[in-house]
Coordinates of C-alpha atoms in Angstrom, one line a residue:
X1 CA 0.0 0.0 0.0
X2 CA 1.5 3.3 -0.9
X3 CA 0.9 6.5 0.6
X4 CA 0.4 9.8 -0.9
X5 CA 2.8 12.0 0.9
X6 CA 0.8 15.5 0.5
X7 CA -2.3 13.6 1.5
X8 CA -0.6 12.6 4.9
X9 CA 0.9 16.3 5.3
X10 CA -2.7 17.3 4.9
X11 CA -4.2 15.3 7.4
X12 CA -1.1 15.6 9.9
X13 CA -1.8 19.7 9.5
X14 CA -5.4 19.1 10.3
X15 CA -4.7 17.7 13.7
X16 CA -1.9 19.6 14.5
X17 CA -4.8 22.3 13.6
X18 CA -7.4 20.5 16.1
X19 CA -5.3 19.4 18.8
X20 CA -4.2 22.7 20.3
X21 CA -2.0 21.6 23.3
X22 CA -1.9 24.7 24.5
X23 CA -6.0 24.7 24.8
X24 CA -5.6 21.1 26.3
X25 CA -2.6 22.2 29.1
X26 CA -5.4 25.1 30.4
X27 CA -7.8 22.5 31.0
X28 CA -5.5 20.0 32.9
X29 CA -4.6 22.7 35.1
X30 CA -8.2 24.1 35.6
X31 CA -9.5 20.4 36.4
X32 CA -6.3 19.8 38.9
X33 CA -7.3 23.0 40.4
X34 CA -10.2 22.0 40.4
X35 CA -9.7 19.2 41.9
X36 CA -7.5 20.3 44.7
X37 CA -10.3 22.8 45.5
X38 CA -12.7 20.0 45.9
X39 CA -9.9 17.9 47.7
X40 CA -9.8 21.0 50.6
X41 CA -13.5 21.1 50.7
X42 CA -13.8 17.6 51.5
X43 CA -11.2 17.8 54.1
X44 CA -12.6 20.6 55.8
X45 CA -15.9 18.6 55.6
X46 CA -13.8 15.7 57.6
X47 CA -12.3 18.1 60.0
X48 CA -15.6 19.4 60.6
X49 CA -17.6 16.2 60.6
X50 CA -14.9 14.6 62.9
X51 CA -15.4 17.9 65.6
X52 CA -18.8 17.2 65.6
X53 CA -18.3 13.8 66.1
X54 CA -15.7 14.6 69.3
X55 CA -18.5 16.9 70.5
X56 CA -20.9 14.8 70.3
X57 CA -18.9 11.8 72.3
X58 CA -18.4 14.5 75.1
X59 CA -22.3 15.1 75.1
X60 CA -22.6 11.3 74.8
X61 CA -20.6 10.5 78.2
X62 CA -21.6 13.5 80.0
X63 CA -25.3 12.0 79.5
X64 CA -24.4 8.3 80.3
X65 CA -22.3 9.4 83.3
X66 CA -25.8 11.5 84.8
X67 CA -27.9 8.5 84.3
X68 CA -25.2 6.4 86.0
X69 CA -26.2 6.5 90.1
X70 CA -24.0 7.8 91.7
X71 CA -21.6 5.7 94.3
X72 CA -22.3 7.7 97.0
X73 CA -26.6 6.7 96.0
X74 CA -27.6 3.5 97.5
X75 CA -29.6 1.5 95.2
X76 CA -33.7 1.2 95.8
X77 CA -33.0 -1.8 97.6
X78 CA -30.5 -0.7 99.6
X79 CA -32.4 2.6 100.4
X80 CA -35.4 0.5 101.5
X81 CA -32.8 -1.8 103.6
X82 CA -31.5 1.5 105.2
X83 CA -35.3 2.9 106.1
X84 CA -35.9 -0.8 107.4
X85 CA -32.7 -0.8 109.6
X86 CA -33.8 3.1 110.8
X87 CA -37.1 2.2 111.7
X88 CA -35.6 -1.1 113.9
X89 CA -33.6 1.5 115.5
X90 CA -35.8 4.1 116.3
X91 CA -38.4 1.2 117.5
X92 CA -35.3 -0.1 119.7
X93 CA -34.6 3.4 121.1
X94 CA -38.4 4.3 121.9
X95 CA -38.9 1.1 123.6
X96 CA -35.5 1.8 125.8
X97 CA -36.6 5.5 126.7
X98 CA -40.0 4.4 127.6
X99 CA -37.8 1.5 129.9
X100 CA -35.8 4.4 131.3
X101 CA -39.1 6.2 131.8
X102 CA -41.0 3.6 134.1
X103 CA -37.9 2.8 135.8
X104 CA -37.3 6.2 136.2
X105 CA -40.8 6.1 138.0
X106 CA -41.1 3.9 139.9
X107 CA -37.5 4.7 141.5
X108 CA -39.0 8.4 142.2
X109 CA -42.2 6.7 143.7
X110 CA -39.8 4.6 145.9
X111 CA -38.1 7.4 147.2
X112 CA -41.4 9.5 147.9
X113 CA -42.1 6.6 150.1
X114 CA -38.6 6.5 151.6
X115 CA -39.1 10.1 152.3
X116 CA -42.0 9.6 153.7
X117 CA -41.1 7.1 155.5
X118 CA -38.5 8.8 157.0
X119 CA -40.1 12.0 157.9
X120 CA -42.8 9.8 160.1
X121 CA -39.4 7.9 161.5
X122 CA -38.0 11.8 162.1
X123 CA -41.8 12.6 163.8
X124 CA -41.6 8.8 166.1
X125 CA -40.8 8.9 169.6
X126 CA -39.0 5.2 170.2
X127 CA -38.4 6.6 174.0
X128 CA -42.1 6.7 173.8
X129 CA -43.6 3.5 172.2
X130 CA -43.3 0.2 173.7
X131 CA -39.9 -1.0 174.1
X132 CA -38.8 -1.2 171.2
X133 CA -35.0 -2.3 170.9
X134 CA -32.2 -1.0 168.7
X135 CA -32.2 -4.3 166.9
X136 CA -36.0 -4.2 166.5
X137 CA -35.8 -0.5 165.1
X138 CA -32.9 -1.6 162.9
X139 CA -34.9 -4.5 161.6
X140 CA -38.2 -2.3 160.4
X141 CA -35.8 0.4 159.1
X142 CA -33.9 -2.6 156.8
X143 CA -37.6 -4.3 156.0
X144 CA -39.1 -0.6 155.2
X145 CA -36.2 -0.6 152.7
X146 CA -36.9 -3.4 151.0
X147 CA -35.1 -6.0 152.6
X148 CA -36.3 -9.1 155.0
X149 CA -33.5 -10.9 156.7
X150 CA -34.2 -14.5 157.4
X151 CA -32.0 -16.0 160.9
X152 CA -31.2 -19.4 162.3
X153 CA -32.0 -20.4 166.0
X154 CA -28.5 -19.4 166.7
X155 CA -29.2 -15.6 165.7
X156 CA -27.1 -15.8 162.5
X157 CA -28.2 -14.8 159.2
X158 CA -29.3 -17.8 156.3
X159 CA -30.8 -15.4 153.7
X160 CA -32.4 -12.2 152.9
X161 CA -35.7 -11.4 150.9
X162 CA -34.8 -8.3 148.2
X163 CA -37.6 -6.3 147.0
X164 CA -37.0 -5.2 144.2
X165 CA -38.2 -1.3 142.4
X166 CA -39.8 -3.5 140.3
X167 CA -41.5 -5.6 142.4
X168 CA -40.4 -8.5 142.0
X169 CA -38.6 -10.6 145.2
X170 CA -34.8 -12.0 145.0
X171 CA -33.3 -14.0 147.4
X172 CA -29.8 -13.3 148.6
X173 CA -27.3 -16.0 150.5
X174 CA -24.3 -14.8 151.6
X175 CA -21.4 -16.5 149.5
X176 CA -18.9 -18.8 151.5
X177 CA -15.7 -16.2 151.4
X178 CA -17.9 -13.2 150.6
X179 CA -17.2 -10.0 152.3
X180 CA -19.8 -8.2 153.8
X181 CA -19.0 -5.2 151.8
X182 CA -19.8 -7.0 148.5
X183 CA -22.6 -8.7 149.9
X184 CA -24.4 -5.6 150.8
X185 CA -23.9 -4.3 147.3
X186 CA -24.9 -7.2 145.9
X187 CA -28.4 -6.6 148.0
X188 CA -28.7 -3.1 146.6
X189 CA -28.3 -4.3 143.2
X190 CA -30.8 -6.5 143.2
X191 CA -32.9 -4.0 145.3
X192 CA -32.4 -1.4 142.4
X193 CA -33.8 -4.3 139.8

């Protein structure tokens, strides 16, 4: 195949004509500005979207750590154990002040007797009454106390009968190697029951 020569000049001039490089260089270099351009936008778009994001994490664990209860919060079930053991207590402590209260009473009506009691022994006359003896006054004074002392045949002391504020009655022997100091006080113990 042969080739005319001025026919290929001819068609090599038209392209040379349409292909203007020059043309085709500006529009590289618009569409890679272009393109950078779009590159920045969509990384300030990142940047942006990725701040949100952070924000939005912050807001996120700020609103689970309020819905958390707090350590220092009991539970419902532990608050209701807590109002449980408070009301125990508070039944506890009533019934021990109203204790302390009718104790309390009936040791002031014991000594409005003893007063009494002694006032009328202030009043007596023994020199007056039938002869009484200083063992026989001795004796009412220790039964108007409280206390009823029980002797042998030989004079000496087996027990002694201890009312108590309460009213109820103990019965006291003295202990084989007991003092008589610390069996008195064990009497006025049991007297103060």
């Amino acid at each position: 195949m042969s080739y005319d020569m001025g026919e290929v000049k001819r068609e090599l001039q038209r392209l040379r004509d349409e292909l203007d490089p020059k043309e085709d260089y500006l529009s590289i270099v618009a569409a890679e500005k272009k393109m950078e351009e779009r590159a920045k936008e969509r990384k300030m778009e990142l940047e942006e979207a990725y701040n949100n994001l952070k924000a939005l994490s912050r807001i996120r664990d700020a609103a689970r750590a309020s819905a958390k209860r707090p350590p220092t919060v009991p539970s419902a079930e532990g608050h209701a154990e807590n109002l449980h053991r408070l009301d125990a207590a508070q039944i506890a402590l009533q019934k021990a002040v109203s204790d302390t209260q009718s104790t309390l009473t009936s040791r002031e009506d014991r000594l409005a007797k003893l007063k009494e009691e002694a006032r009328e022994l202030e009043l007596a006359d023994p020199a007056g009454e039938a002869e009484l003896t200083g063992t026989i006054l001795r004796l009412q004074l220790i039964k108007s106390l409280g206390f009823s002392p029980t002797v042998d045949s030989k004079g000496r002391l087996e027990k002694v009968l201890v009312r108590g504020t309460s009213g109820e009655i103990y019965i006291a022997k003295q202990e084989r190697g007991e003092r008589d100091v610390e069996f008195s006080e064990r009497l006025w113990t049991l007297a103060s029951k």
